[in-house]
Coordinates of C-alpha atoms and ligand atoms in Angstrom, one line a residue:
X177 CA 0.0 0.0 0.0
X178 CA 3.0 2.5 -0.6
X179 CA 0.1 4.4 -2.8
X180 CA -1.6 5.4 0.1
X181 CA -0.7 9.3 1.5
X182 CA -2.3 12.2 2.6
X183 CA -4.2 13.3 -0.7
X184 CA -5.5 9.9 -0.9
X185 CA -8.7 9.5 -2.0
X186 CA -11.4 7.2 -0.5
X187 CA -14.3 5.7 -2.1
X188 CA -16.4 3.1 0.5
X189 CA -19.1 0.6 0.1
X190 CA -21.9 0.3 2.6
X191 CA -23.9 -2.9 3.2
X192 CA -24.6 -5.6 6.2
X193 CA -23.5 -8.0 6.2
X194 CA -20.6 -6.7 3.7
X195 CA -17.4 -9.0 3.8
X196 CA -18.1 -11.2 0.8
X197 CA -17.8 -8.1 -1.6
X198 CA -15.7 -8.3 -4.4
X199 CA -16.4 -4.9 -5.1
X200 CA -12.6 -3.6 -2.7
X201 CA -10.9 -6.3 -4.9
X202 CA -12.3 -4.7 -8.3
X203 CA -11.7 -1.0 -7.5
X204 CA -8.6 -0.9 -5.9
X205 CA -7.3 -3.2 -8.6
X206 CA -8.8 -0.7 -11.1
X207 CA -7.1 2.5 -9.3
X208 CA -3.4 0.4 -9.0
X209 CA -4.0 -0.3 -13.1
X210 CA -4.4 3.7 -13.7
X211 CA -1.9 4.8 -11.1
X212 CA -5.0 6.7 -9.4
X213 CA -4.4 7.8 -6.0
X214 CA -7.4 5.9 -4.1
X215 CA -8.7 3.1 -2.0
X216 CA -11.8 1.7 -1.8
X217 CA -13.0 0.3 1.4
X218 CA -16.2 -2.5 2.5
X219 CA -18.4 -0.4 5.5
X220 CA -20.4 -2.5 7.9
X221 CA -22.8 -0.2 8.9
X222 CA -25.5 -1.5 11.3
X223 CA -29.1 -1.0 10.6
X224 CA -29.8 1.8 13.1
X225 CA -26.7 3.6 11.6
X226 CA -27.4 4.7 8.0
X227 CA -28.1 8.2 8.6
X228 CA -24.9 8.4 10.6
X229 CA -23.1 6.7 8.2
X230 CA -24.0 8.7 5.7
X231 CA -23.1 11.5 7.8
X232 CA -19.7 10.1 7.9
X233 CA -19.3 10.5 4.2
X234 CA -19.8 13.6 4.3
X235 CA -17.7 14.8 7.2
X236 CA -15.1 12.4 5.9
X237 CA -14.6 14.1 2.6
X238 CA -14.9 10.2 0.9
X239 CA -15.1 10.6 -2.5
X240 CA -17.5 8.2 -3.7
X241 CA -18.7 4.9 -3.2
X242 CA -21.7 1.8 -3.2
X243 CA -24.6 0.8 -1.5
X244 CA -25.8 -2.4 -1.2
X245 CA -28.0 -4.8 0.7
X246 CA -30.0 -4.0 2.4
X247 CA -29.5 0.0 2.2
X248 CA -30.4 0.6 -1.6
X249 CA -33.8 1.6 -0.8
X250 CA -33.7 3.0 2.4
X251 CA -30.2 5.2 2.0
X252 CA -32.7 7.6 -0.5
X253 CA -33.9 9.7 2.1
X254 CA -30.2 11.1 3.4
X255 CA -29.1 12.3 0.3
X256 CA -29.2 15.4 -2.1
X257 CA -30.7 14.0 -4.9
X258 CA -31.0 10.9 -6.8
X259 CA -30.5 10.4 -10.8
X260 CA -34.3 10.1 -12.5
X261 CA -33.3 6.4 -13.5
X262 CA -32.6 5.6 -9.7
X263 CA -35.9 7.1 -9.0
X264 CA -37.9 5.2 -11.3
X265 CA -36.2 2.1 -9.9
X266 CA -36.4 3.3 -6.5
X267 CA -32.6 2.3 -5.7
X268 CA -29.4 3.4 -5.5
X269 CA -26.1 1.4 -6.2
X270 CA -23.8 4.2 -6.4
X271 CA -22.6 7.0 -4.6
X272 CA -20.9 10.6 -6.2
X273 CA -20.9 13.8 -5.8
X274 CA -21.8 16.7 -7.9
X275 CA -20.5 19.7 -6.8
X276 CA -21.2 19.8 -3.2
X277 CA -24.3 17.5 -3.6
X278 CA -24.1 14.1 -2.9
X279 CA -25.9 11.9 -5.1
X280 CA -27.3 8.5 -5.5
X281 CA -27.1 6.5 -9.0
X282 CA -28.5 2.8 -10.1
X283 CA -25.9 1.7 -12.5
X284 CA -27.4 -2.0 -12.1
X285 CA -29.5 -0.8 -14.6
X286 CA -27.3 0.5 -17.7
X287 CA -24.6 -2.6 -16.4
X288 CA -27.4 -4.9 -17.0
X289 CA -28.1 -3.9 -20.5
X290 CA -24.6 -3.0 -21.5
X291 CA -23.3 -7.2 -19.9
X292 CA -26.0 -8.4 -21.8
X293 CA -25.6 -7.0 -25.1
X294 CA -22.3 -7.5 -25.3
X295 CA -23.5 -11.3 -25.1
X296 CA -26.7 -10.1 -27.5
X297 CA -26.5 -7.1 -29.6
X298 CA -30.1 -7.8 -30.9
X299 CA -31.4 -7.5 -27.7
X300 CA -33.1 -4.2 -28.4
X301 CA -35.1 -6.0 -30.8
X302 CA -36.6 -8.9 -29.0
X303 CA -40.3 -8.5 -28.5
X304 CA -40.2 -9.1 -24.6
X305 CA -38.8 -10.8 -21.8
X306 CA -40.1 -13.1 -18.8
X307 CA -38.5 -11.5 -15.4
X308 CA -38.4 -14.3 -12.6
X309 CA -38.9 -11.6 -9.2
X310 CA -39.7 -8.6 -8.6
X311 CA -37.2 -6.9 -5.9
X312 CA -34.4 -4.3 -6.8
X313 CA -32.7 -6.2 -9.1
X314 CA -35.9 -7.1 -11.2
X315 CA -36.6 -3.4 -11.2
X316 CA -33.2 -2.3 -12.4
X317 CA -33.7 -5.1 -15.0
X318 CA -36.9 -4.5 -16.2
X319 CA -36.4 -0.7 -16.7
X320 CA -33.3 -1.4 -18.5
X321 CA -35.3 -3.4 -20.9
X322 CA -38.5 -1.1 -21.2
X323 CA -35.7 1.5 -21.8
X324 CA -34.3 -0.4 -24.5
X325 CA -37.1 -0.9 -26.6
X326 CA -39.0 -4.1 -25.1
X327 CA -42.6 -3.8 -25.7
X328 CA -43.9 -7.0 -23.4
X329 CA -42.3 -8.0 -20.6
X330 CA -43.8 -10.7 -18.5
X331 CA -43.4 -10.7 -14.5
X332 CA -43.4 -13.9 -12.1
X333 CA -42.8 -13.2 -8.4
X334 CA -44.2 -15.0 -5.3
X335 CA -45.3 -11.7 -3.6
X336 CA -48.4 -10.4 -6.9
X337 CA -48.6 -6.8 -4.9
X338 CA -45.2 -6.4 -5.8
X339 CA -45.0 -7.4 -9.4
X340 CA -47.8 -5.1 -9.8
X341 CA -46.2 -2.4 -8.7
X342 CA -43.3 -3.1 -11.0
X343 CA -45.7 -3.2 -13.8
X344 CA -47.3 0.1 -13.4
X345 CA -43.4 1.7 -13.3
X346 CA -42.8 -0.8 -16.6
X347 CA -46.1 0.5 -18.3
X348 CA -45.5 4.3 -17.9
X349 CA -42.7 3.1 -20.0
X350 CA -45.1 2.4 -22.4
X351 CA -44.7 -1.7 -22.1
X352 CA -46.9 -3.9 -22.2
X353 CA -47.2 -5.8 -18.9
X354 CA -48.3 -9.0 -17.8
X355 CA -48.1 -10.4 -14.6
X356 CA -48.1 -14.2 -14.2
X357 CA -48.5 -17.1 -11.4
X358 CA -45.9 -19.4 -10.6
X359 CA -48.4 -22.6 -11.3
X360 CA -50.6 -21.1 -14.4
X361 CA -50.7 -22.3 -17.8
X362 CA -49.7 -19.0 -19.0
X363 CA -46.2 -19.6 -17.7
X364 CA -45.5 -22.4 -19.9
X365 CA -47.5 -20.2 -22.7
X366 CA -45.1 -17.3 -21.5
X367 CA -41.7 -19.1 -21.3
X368 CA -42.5 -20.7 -24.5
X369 CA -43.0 -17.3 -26.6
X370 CA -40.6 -15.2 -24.7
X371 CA -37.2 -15.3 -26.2
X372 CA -35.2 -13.8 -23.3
X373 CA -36.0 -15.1 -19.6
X374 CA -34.1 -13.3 -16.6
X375 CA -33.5 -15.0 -13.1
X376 CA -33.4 -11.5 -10.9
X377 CA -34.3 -13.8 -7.4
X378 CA -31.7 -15.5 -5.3
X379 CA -32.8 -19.1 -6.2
X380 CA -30.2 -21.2 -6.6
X381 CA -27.8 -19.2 -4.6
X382 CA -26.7 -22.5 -2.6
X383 CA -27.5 -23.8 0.0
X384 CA -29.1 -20.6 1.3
X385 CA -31.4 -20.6 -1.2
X386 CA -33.2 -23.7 -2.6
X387 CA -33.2 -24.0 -6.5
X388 CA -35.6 -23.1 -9.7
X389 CA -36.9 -26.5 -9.9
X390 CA -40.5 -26.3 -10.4
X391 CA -40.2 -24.4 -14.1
X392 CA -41.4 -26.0 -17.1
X393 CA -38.1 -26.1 -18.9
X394 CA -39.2 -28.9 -21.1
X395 CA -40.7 -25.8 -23.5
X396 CA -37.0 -23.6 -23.7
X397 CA -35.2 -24.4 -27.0
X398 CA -32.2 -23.0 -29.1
X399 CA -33.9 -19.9 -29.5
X400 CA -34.3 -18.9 -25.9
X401 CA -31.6 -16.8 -24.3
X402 CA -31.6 -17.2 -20.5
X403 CA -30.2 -15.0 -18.0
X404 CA -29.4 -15.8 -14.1
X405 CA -28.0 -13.0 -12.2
X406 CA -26.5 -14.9 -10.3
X407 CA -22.3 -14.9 -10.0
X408 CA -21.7 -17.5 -7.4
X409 CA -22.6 -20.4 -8.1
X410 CA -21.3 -19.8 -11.6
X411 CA -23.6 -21.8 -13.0
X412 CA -27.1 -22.2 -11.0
X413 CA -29.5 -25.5 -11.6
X414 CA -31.5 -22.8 -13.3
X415 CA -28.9 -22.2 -15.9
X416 CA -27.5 -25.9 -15.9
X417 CA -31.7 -27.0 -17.2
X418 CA -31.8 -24.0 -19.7
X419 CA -28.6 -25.2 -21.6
X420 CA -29.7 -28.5 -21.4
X421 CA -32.0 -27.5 -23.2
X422 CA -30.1 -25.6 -26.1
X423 CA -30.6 -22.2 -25.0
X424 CA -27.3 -19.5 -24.9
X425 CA -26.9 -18.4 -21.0
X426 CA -25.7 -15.9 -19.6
X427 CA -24.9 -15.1 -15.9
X428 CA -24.3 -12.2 -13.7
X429 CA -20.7 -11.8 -13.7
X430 CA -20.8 -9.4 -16.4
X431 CA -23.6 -7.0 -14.8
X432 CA -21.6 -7.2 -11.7
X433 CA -18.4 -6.2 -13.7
X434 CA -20.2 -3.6 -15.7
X435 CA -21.9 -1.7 -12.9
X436 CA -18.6 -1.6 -11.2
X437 CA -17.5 0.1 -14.9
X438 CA -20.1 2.5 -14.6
X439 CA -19.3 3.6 -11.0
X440 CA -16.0 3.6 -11.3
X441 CA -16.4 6.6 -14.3
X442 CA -18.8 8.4 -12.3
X443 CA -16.5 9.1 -9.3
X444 CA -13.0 9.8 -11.4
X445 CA -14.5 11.0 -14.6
X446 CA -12.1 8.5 -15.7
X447 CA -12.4 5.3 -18.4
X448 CA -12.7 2.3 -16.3
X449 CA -10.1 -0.5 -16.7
X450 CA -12.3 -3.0 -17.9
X451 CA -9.6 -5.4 -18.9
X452 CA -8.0 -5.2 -15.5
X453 CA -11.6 -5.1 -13.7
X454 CA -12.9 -8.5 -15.3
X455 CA -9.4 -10.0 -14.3
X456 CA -10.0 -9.9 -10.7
X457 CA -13.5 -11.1 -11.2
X458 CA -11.9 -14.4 -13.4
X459 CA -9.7 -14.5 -10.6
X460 CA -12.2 -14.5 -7.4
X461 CA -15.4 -16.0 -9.6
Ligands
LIG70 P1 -34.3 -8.4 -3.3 O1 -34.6 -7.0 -3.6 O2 -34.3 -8.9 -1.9 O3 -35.4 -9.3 -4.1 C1 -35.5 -10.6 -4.0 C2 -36.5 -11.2 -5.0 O4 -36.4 -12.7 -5.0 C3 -37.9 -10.9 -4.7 O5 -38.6 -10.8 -5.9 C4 -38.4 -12.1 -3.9 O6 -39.7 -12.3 -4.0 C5 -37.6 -13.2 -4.5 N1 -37.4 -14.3 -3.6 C6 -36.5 -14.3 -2.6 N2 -36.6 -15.5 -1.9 C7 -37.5 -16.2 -2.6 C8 -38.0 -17.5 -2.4 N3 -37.6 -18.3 -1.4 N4 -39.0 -18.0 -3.2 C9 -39.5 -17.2 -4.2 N5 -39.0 -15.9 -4.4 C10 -38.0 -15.5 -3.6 O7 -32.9 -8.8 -3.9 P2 -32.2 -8.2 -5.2 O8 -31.3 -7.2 -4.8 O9 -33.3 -8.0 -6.2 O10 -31.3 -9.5 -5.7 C11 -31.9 -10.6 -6.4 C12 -30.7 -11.4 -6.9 O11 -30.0 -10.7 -7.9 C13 -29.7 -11.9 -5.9 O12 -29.3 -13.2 -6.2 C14 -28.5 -11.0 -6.1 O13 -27.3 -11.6 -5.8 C15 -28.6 -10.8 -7.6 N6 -28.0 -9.5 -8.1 C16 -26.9 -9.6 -8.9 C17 -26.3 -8.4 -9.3 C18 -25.2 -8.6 -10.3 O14 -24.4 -7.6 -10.4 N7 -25.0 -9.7 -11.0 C19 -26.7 -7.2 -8.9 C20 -27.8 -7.1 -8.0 C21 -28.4 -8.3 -7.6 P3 -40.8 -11.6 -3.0 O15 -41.0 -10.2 -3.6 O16 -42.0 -12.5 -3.1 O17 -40.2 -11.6 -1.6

């Protein structure tokens, strides 16, 4: 750490629990690769503490940083302002400043799109998706796609009231929404029609979470495209049927790689090292 000195900048991520991050790993490899003088640092902050924390930043002078679980929502309220895609999604990823404002981002969204067209460049031009939840990650998803051009995207999540709510940000995007039930015919109808179907729940994060079993895979084919965002395991049961089944997968390394891409510019104004950054990923994926 001979980089480290007094005009050394600091960028933190806030979360609880926080010590699996990769995100230290990725940014302070990305700031060695550019000879950049800053560190970047994982936060525990305890629930009752957010305000304070936040406080910290500011009284700290710390340059920039992330939020995540379970603070995307709730950190909102303590800051300056928020970007209008983070208020459509309702959650911040990303922390910056402008000027003396300090400001929340979602660049889950944008690293979505931008991970999975690399993989698709036609994406734009599919006529929908099937999302599989309906929590922050669905949202930042979902508007990524609506954004992109999607006209139907189809919604499965075990809690209705909040796929609905989803749906009425998606359809003042001016998609076409429709929300289905785990069981119901019109999933298998769904799956089969849908070329692009998107895992945004932690099933088949093992063993905390049990897998996607009960799916009829039997109706995926060559022409589906299927998308866990899932990074750990690499490969989830969900993933492991679809490509069983002939369909290209993809999973959420890249988003993870790209967001970090997308933060990273928004604190230094600087180009990313994206070579470097998907490095340490390889390395600790
Ligand atoms: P979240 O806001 O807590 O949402 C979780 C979603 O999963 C909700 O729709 C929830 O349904 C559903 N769910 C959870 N447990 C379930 C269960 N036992 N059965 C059925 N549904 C269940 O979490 P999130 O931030 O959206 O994250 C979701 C996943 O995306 C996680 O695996 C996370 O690691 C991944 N992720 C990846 C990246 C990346 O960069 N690759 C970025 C963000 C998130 P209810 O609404 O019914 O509770």
């Amino acid at each position: 750490m001979e980089r480290i000195n007094g005009k050394t900048e600091v960028f933190v991520i806030l979360g609880q629990p926080i010590g699996h991050t990769l995100s230290p790993a990725l940014h302070n490899a990305a700031f060695a690769a550019l000879n950049y003088n800053g560190v970047y640092l994982a936060c525990p902050v305890p629930e009752d503490r957010l305000s304070e924390a936040v406080q910290g930043i500011r009284a700290l002078g710390i340059r920039g940083g992330n939020v995540t679980i379970p603070y995307k929502e709730r950190i909102i309220p303590y800051l300056d302002g928020i970007t209008d895609k983070a208020r459509l999604i309702g959650a911040v990823n990303t922390l910056y400043w402008e000027e003396d404002r300090l400001m929340g981002a979602n660049t889950d969204s944008a690293g979505f799109l931008q991970a999975l067209q690399q993989e698709e460049p036609a994406v734009a031009n599919y006529p929908g998706a099937v999302i599989i939840g309906a929590g922050g990650a669905a949202k930042a998803v979902a508007v990524s796609l609506a954004s992109a051009g999607l006209s139907k995207i189809c919604l499965v999540n075990r809690n209705r009231a909040k796929a609905e709510d989803l749906g009425r940000i998606l359809s003042g995007l001016g998609c076409m929404v429709h929300i289905l039930d785990w069981s119901a015919p019109n999933l298998e109808v769904a799956l089969r029609e849908m070329p692009l179907i998107i895992n945004a729940t932690p099933l088949g994060m093992s063993p905390a979470y049990p897998d996607l079993e009960h799916l009829p895979y039997q109706v995926l084919g060559e022409g589906h495209f299927v998308v866990d965002l899932i990074y750990r395991p690499k490969e989830t049961f969900f993933l492991q049927k679809a490509k069983a089944q002939g369909c290209r997968t993809m999973n959420g390394s890249g988003m993870l790689l790209e967001q970090g891409v997308l933060s990273f510019g928004l604190w230094t104004g600087q180009e990313a090292p994206r070579e470097v950054m998907a490095q340490v990923l390889a390395r600790w994926l």
